[in-house]
C-alpha atoms as one frame of an Amber mdcrd trajectory, in Angstrom:
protein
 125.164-174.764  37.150 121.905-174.193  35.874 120.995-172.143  32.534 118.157
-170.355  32.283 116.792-170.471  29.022 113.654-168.034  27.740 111.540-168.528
  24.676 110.873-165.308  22.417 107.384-166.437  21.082 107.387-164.360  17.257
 103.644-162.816  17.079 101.437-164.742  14.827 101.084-161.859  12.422 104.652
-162.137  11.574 104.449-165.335  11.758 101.528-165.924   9.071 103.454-163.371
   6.914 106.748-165.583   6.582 104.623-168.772   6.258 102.874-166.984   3.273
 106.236-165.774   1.558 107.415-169.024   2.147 104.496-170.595  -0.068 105.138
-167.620  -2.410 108.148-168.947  -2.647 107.097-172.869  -3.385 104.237-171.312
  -6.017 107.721-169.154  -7.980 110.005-172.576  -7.367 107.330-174.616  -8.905
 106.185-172.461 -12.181 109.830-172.601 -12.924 109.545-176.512 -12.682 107.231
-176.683 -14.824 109.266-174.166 -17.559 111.888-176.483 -17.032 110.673-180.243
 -17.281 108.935-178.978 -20.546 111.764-178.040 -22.109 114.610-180.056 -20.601
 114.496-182.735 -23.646 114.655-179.873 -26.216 117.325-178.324 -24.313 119.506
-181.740 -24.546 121.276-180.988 -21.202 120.832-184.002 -19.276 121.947-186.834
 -21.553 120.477-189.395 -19.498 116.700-188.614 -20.364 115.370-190.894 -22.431
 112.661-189.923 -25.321 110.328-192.154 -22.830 110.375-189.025 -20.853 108.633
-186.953 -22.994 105.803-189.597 -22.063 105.958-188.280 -18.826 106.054-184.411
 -19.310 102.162-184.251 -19.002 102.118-185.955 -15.990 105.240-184.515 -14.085
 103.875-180.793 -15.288 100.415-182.187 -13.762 101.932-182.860 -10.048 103.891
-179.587  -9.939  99.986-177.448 -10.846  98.745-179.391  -7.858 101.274-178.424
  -5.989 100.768-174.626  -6.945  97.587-174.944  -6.378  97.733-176.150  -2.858
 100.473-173.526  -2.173  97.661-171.106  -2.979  95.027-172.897  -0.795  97.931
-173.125   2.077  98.504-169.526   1.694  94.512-168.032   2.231  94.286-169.862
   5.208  97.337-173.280   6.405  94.855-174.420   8.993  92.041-175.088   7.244
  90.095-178.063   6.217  90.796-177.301   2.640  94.622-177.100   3.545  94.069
-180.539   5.042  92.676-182.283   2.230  95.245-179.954  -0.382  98.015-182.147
   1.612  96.462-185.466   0.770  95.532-184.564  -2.980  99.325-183.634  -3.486
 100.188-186.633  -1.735  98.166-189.102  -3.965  98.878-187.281  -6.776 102.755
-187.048  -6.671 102.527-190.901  -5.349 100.718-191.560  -8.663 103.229-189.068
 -10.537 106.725-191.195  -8.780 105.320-194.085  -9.481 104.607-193.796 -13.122
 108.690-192.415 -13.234 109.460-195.434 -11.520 107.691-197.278 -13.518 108.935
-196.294 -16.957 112.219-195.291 -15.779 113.251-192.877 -18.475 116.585-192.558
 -17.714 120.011-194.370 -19.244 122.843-194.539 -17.834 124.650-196.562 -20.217
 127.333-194.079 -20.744 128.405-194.564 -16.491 130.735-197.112 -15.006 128.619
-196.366 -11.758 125.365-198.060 -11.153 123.376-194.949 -11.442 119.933-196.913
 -12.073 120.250-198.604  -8.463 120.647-195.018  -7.219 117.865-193.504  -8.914
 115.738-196.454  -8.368 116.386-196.132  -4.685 115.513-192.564  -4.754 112.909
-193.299  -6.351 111.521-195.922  -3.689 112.196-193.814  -1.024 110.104-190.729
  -2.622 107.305-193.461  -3.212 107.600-194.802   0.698 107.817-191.655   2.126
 104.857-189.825   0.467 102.781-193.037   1.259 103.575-192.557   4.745 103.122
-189.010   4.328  99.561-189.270   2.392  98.249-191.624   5.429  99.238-189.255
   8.194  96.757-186.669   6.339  94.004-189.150   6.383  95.084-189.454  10.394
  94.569-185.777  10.154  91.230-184.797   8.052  90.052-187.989   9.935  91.057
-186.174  13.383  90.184-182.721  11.712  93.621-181.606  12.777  96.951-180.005
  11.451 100.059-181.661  12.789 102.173-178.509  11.347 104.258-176.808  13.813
 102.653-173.806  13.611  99.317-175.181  15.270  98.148-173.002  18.073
């Protein structure tokens, strides 16, 4: 038995709309990011944050306004050139940004039975590996002066 299967196609006006809330959404998600990693050593909630942290605020709070600032870019026009090269300067920067965590590691986990280092560490080296991988596909890309997103027509 055979099934028949039929695509509805959603119009690319609606379409453009949801990708736009959706980076609405990011630019909202990420201004409270930034609220929160500048505060969350005042706030004492997460006893595993070092004081080296605070060392890191700048830079954290400086990866999250690049990201805003692409979502902006991504929401005039996601299939630009300038949305293009917006995907490799978050890229580089937030490889810079995870590294630098890495890096100084400002957590302690002391306190914990469980190896919670390893498993932040590995995090950690995942992030870094996958936004490398993800920073040289947008070189394939501006290089190719093409989008890979899904919503390519």
């Amino acid at each position: 038995e055979q099934r028949m299967t039929t695509r509805t196609r959603i119009p690319e006006e609606l379409a453009t709309a949801g990708r736009r809330f959706g980076y609405g959404v990011a630019i909202a998600i990420n201004l409270v990011l930034v609220w929160v990693v500048g505060n969350l050593l005042e706030w004492e909630l997460v006893g595993f944050l070092t004081g080296e942290f605070a060392d890191l605020v700048p830079l954290i709070q400086l990866g999250l306004w690049v990201t805003i600032a692409a979502n902006v870019v991504y929401a005039m026009d996601d299939r630009s050139f300038a949305t293009r090269a917006a995907k490799l300067v978050v890229d580089v920067v937030n490889l810079f940004v995870t590294f630098r965590v890495f890096d100084v590691f400002p957590f302690d986990f002391s306190a914990h039975t469980f190896n919670w280092g390893f498993v932040f560490r590995g995090v950690l080296l995942i992030a870094l590996v996958g936004t490398a991988i993800s920073a040289l596909v947008h070189v394939g890309e501006l290089l190719r002066g093409s989008s890979a997103s899904p919503h390519q027509s």
